[in-house]
Amino acid sequence: MTYLDTGIVLKVIDSTIGNYKVQLSKDHLAYLPKSNFKKDSTIKLESYYLTSSWMVNGDDKFDYVNISLDEKLPYRSMQLINPSKIVVDIFGATSNTNWITQRLSAKEIKNVYQEQIEDDVFRVTIELRHQQHWGYSIYYADKRLIIKIKRQPQDLSLENMKIAVDAGHGGNNNGTSGIKTGILEKNYTLLIAKQLEKALLDKDAKVFMTRTKDESIGMIERTEMIKAADPDFLISIHLNSSVKDSIQGVSTYYRYIGFRPLSQYILESMLKAGLTEFGNVGSFNFALNGPTDYPNCLVEVAFLSNKDDEKLILDPEFHKVVATQIVEGIKEWLKSCKKDDN
Ligand SMILES: [Zn+2]
């Protein structure tokens, strides 16, 4: 299930070496690292927890769905497309909602509705006005569950965008290395990321770089830096490696289906520059693809384990071509967002 919010109430039913087995609802179990668990004997488990009224509203940038609950219950979320929806399942919750107030200040949310999909699993469905998912975050304010939804920007020009660019690895984390020359991934991801930064700044976009020099930054730290920068979307640059030295080409990766289009447009644009296709990869379990807060795309430019690709990666002109093609892909993606109303 990956992410669990802080302060969620769970019942422990069993234990393994490193994990607690916890009960989310009657029919759903999960494993939680023991280091992330804190026993609280003041909490008395109830036989059921109810949902109460909802409020749907917005401010100048986000829409919000507020759901009052009896307790901080575990949840999971999904992105659906065609039409675009966000689905949130709240475990251990039974519906007592008979009042959903919807205000005009909510601009991206088209409809919200509830469904009791199991005795104690409560489903919240949020229909969006645009095809493209721009991201959302879910958190508790006291015992109110809040789903905060980023609207599609009205101005979809590149100069209105703030783009996070991540150069993979760095410092004591070398990444992979070149098959013939032994060059290190961390140095070339930085060179390419810097070219991408330059190409974006040339188009008057705003850029946030996770690193601009050879330094060690962990995945949690990177994610927190990017979230704090509040970008419109993220591009992470890596170089690939395979045990088979014949494998080559460019690939892009996404985790959630709603963020797929950005990765498709970037791949298509890279292929126009004559790169070999490795493919577009979904459900990818890469830490920086994990956040739902903003669209994100991992670009594995080429394979350092392939001689021909390595030669390309060594060429500074190639870095410029990659940067230009990523920017062109982003532009095509933004163009596609303009015409896509649900
Ligand atoms: Zn890498």
XYZ file of C-alpha atoms and ligand atoms in Angstrom:
343
model
C 0.000 0.000 0.000
C 3.161 2.183 0.303
C 2.178 5.312 2.195
C 0.452 5.571 5.564
C -0.379 8.940 7.078
C 0.814 9.962 10.560
C -1.410 9.342 13.566
C -3.663 6.737 11.941
C -5.403 4.393 14.380
C -4.783 0.708 13.609
C -5.386 -2.559 15.420
C -2.353 -4.873 15.617
C -3.311 -8.529 15.190
C 0.015 -10.270 14.610
C 3.735 -9.686 14.426
C 6.620 -10.743 12.137
C 10.328 -9.983 12.638
C 10.229 -6.407 11.384
C 6.532 -5.715 10.926
C 3.198 -5.632 12.661
C 0.258 -7.163 10.859
C -2.540 -4.617 11.194
C -6.242 -4.719 10.490
C -7.569 -1.972 8.206
C -11.099 -3.303 7.978
C -12.770 -6.689 8.423
C -11.371 -8.063 5.144
C -8.262 -5.921 4.644
C -4.915 -6.429 6.342
C -1.581 -4.672 5.927
C 1.985 -4.819 7.254
C 3.528 -1.884 9.059
C 7.250 -1.558 9.946
C 7.538 -1.698 13.754
C 9.629 1.486 13.709
C 6.582 3.351 12.364
C 4.264 2.149 15.114
C 3.468 3.761 18.457
C 1.313 1.972 21.008
C -1.480 4.059 22.488
C -3.402 2.322 25.269
C -5.669 5.347 25.831
C -7.500 4.589 22.561
C -10.490 2.343 22.987
C -11.391 0.503 19.792
C -15.019 1.002 18.818
C -17.061 -1.650 17.056
C -17.713 0.781 14.193
C -16.728 4.287 13.037
C -19.094 6.604 11.228
C -18.647 9.186 8.499
C -20.428 12.504 8.876
C -21.096 15.549 6.683
C -18.837 16.711 3.834
C -17.833 20.137 2.647
C -16.567 20.731 -0.904
C -14.968 24.125 -1.538
C -11.887 25.894 -2.922
C -9.383 28.691 -2.499
C -7.338 30.502 -5.157
C -5.347 27.401 -6.239
C -6.894 24.211 -4.834
C -10.214 22.489 -4.340
C -10.936 20.646 -1.096
C -13.151 17.782 -0.016
C -13.527 17.739 3.798
C -15.004 14.612 5.364
C -15.745 14.416 9.082
C -14.935 11.045 10.633
C -15.143 9.526 14.111
C -11.449 8.618 14.034
C -8.272 8.991 11.946
C -8.840 5.898 9.825
C -6.498 4.424 7.196
C -7.225 5.184 3.555
C -5.908 4.520 0.067
C -6.424 6.447 -3.155
C -6.512 5.770 -6.890
C -6.512 7.821 -10.063
C -8.989 6.881 -12.777
C -9.045 8.247 -16.325
C -11.590 8.751 -19.140
C -13.277 10.433 -17.362
C -10.793 11.487 -14.737
C -11.673 10.712 -11.124
C -9.966 10.396 -7.773
C -11.211 7.496 -5.661
C -10.453 7.333 -1.930
C -11.309 4.245 0.132
C -11.584 4.801 3.873
C -11.091 1.575 5.842
C -13.174 0.841 8.907
C -15.745 3.521 8.049
C -19.491 3.110 7.807
C -21.628 5.739 6.125
C -23.656 8.121 8.190
C -23.267 10.917 5.622
C -26.502 12.559 4.573
C -25.232 16.075 3.923
C -22.677 17.021 1.224
C -22.360 20.793 0.863
C -20.818 21.908 -2.430
C -19.684 25.498 -2.916
C -19.010 27.384 -6.151
C -15.447 28.108 -4.974
C -14.629 24.497 -5.960
C -13.584 24.825 -9.622
C -11.940 21.528 -10.597
C -14.379 19.191 -8.858
C -17.356 18.331 -11.019
C -19.170 15.868 -8.726
C -18.577 14.002 -5.507
C -20.400 10.973 -4.240
C -20.163 8.150 -1.713
C -20.569 4.408 -1.830
C -20.405 1.791 0.915
C -18.466 -0.818 -1.077
C -18.043 -3.193 1.888
C -19.592 -3.260 5.378
C -16.717 -1.201 6.681
C -15.075 0.259 3.568
C -16.381 3.650 2.524
C -15.595 4.912 -0.989
C -15.346 8.583 -1.906
C -15.448 9.370 -5.634
C -14.417 12.777 -6.958
C -15.072 13.574 -10.620
C -12.732 16.140 -12.176
C -13.473 18.711 -14.872
C -10.249 18.155 -16.832
C -8.855 14.965 -18.336
C -5.396 15.652 -16.915
C -4.724 14.905 -13.246
C -2.633 17.760 -11.764
C -2.196 16.045 -8.424
C -3.717 15.824 -4.987
C -2.738 15.250 -1.383
C -4.699 13.644 1.440
C -4.252 14.448 5.112
C -6.079 14.777 8.416
C -6.886 18.005 10.219
C -7.926 16.650 13.592
C -10.408 13.909 12.606
C -11.441 15.547 9.343
C -10.048 13.847 6.252
C -9.054 16.441 3.662
C -8.472 15.721 -0.006
C -6.709 18.716 -1.529
C -6.891 18.803 -5.314
C -4.677 20.865 -7.612
C -6.603 22.552 -10.414
C -5.474 22.566 -13.997
C -3.690 25.939 -14.410
C -5.686 28.386 -16.515
C -2.532 29.540 -18.269
C -0.937 26.408 -19.725
C 2.032 28.158 -21.339
C 5.512 26.939 -20.411
C 6.413 30.332 -18.902
C 3.610 29.898 -16.364
C 5.004 26.534 -15.196
C 7.304 25.715 -12.314
C 9.164 22.510 -13.129
C 11.180 20.429 -10.695
C 14.212 18.815 -12.360
C 15.970 16.004 -10.529
C 19.450 14.770 -11.456
C 19.554 11.145 -10.274
C 22.085 9.908 -7.689
C 25.069 12.094 -6.595
C 27.698 12.206 -3.843
C 28.304 8.753 -2.410
C 25.614 7.291 -4.681
C 27.242 6.779 -8.101
C 24.367 4.993 -9.828
C 25.443 2.693 -12.637
C 28.601 3.026 -14.733
C 29.605 2.945 -18.390
C 30.441 -0.449 -19.904
C 33.558 0.742 -21.814
C 34.780 3.857 -20.037
C 33.426 3.376 -16.519
C 31.846 6.867 -16.477
C 29.495 7.349 -13.538
C 25.743 7.825 -13.943
C 25.612 10.568 -11.268
C 27.885 12.887 -13.295
C 25.965 12.522 -16.548
C 22.488 12.833 -15.025
C 23.710 16.175 -13.635
C 25.067 17.342 -16.991
C 21.805 16.447 -18.744
C 19.663 17.955 -15.945
C 21.628 21.197 -16.229
C 21.004 21.299 -19.978
C 17.312 20.708 -19.290
C 17.312 23.534 -16.738
C 18.904 25.829 -19.322
C 16.437 24.833 -22.050
C 13.475 25.475 -19.700
C 14.853 28.822 -18.481
C 15.350 29.826 -22.141
C 11.564 29.388 -22.506
C 10.988 31.504 -19.357
C 9.753 28.579 -17.256
C 10.627 28.489 -13.553
C 12.895 25.607 -12.534
C 13.643 23.951 -9.218
C 16.753 21.712 -9.210
C 17.088 19.016 -6.521
C 20.867 19.286 -6.905
C 23.285 21.411 -8.934
C 26.490 19.765 -7.756
C 27.901 16.377 -6.753
C 26.145 15.807 -3.429
C 24.344 12.974 -1.621
C 20.606 13.473 -1.223
C 18.405 10.596 -0.025
C 15.055 9.756 -1.591
C 12.943 10.955 1.348
C 14.889 14.203 1.447
C 14.483 14.663 -2.319
C 10.746 14.065 -2.083
C 10.419 16.577 0.758
C 12.469 19.177 -1.137
C 10.299 18.778 -4.213
C 7.025 18.921 -2.247
C 8.210 22.092 -0.488
C 9.050 23.659 -3.866
C 5.429 22.992 -4.948
C 6.150 22.423 -8.666
C 3.547 21.978 -11.392
C 5.334 18.762 -12.358
C 8.598 16.840 -11.938
C 11.123 15.381 -14.387
C 13.761 13.038 -12.951
C 16.800 12.192 -15.092
C 18.536 8.820 -14.871
C 20.645 6.546 -17.070
C 19.691 2.929 -17.451
C 21.613 -0.321 -17.126
C 20.942 -3.920 -18.115
C 22.750 -7.216 -17.622
C 22.313 -7.721 -21.377
C 24.638 -5.312 -23.176
C 22.556 -5.442 -26.379
C 19.647 -3.644 -24.694
C 19.510 0.058 -25.459
C 17.238 3.021 -25.914
C 15.180 5.611 -24.134
C 12.363 4.912 -21.693
C 9.998 6.955 -19.520
C 8.267 5.806 -16.332
C 5.166 6.703 -14.355
C 3.381 5.120 -11.440
C -0.200 6.412 -11.577
C -2.283 6.242 -14.734
C -3.384 9.875 -14.378
C 0.226 11.001 -14.749
C 0.951 8.814 -17.779
C 0.422 11.390 -20.576
C 3.450 13.535 -19.605
C 5.702 10.466 -19.839
C 4.202 9.472 -23.200
C 4.694 12.896 -24.771
C 8.297 13.054 -23.565
C 9.067 9.572 -24.937
C 7.488 10.373 -28.315
C 9.511 13.562 -28.560
C 12.776 11.751 -27.708
C 12.075 9.158 -30.409
C 11.739 11.977 -32.963
C 15.423 12.755 -32.265
C 16.311 9.280 -33.516
C 16.744 7.471 -30.202
C 15.887 3.782 -30.007
C 12.686 2.988 -28.104
C 12.904 0.915 -24.944
C 9.382 1.886 -23.955
C 6.930 3.618 -21.660
C 6.707 1.817 -18.305
C 3.775 2.011 -15.884
C 3.160 1.077 -12.230
C 6.830 1.790 -11.683
C 7.918 1.630 -8.048
C 10.444 4.488 -8.071
C 10.421 6.725 -4.979
C 10.031 9.973 -6.927
C 7.103 8.537 -8.910
C 5.352 7.833 -5.594
C 3.884 11.225 -4.630
C 0.408 11.994 -5.962
C 0.898 15.743 -5.380
C 2.065 16.646 -8.919
C 2.505 14.857 -12.260
C 5.925 13.252 -12.409
C 8.004 11.436 -14.985
C 11.245 9.487 -14.744
C 13.343 9.663 -17.917
C 15.938 6.927 -18.383
C 17.775 8.612 -21.232
C 19.787 5.631 -22.527
C 21.716 2.569 -21.333
C 25.219 2.938 -19.919
C 25.514 -0.847 -20.292
C 25.287 -0.546 -24.084
C 28.324 0.609 -26.089
C 26.401 2.702 -28.628
C 24.281 4.397 -25.968
C 27.353 5.073 -23.837
C 28.994 6.843 -26.776
C 25.941 9.093 -27.088
C 25.915 9.809 -23.334
C 29.562 10.937 -23.541
C 28.703 13.566 -26.183
C 27.803 17.052 -24.809
C 25.812 17.759 -28.000
C 23.593 14.790 -27.149
C 22.783 16.321 -23.753
C 21.451 19.388 -25.567
C 19.382 17.256 -27.926
C 17.856 15.387 -24.952
C 17.041 18.668 -23.193
C 15.440 20.138 -26.317
C 13.362 17.018 -26.936
C 12.139 16.852 -23.316
C 11.058 20.498 -23.543
C 9.284 19.805 -26.868
C 7.510 16.828 -25.267
C 6.393 18.999 -22.342
C 5.066 21.619 -24.778
C 3.071 19.004 -26.693
C 1.661 17.651 -23.422
C 0.600 21.128 -22.280
C -1.016 21.695 -25.674
C -2.989 18.461 -25.280
C -4.234 19.591 -21.833
C -5.820 22.704 -23.361
C -8.428 20.820 -25.361
C -9.244 18.150 -22.814
C -12.305 19.041 -20.787
C -14.390 16.221 -19.366
Zn 19.709 5.835 -11.821
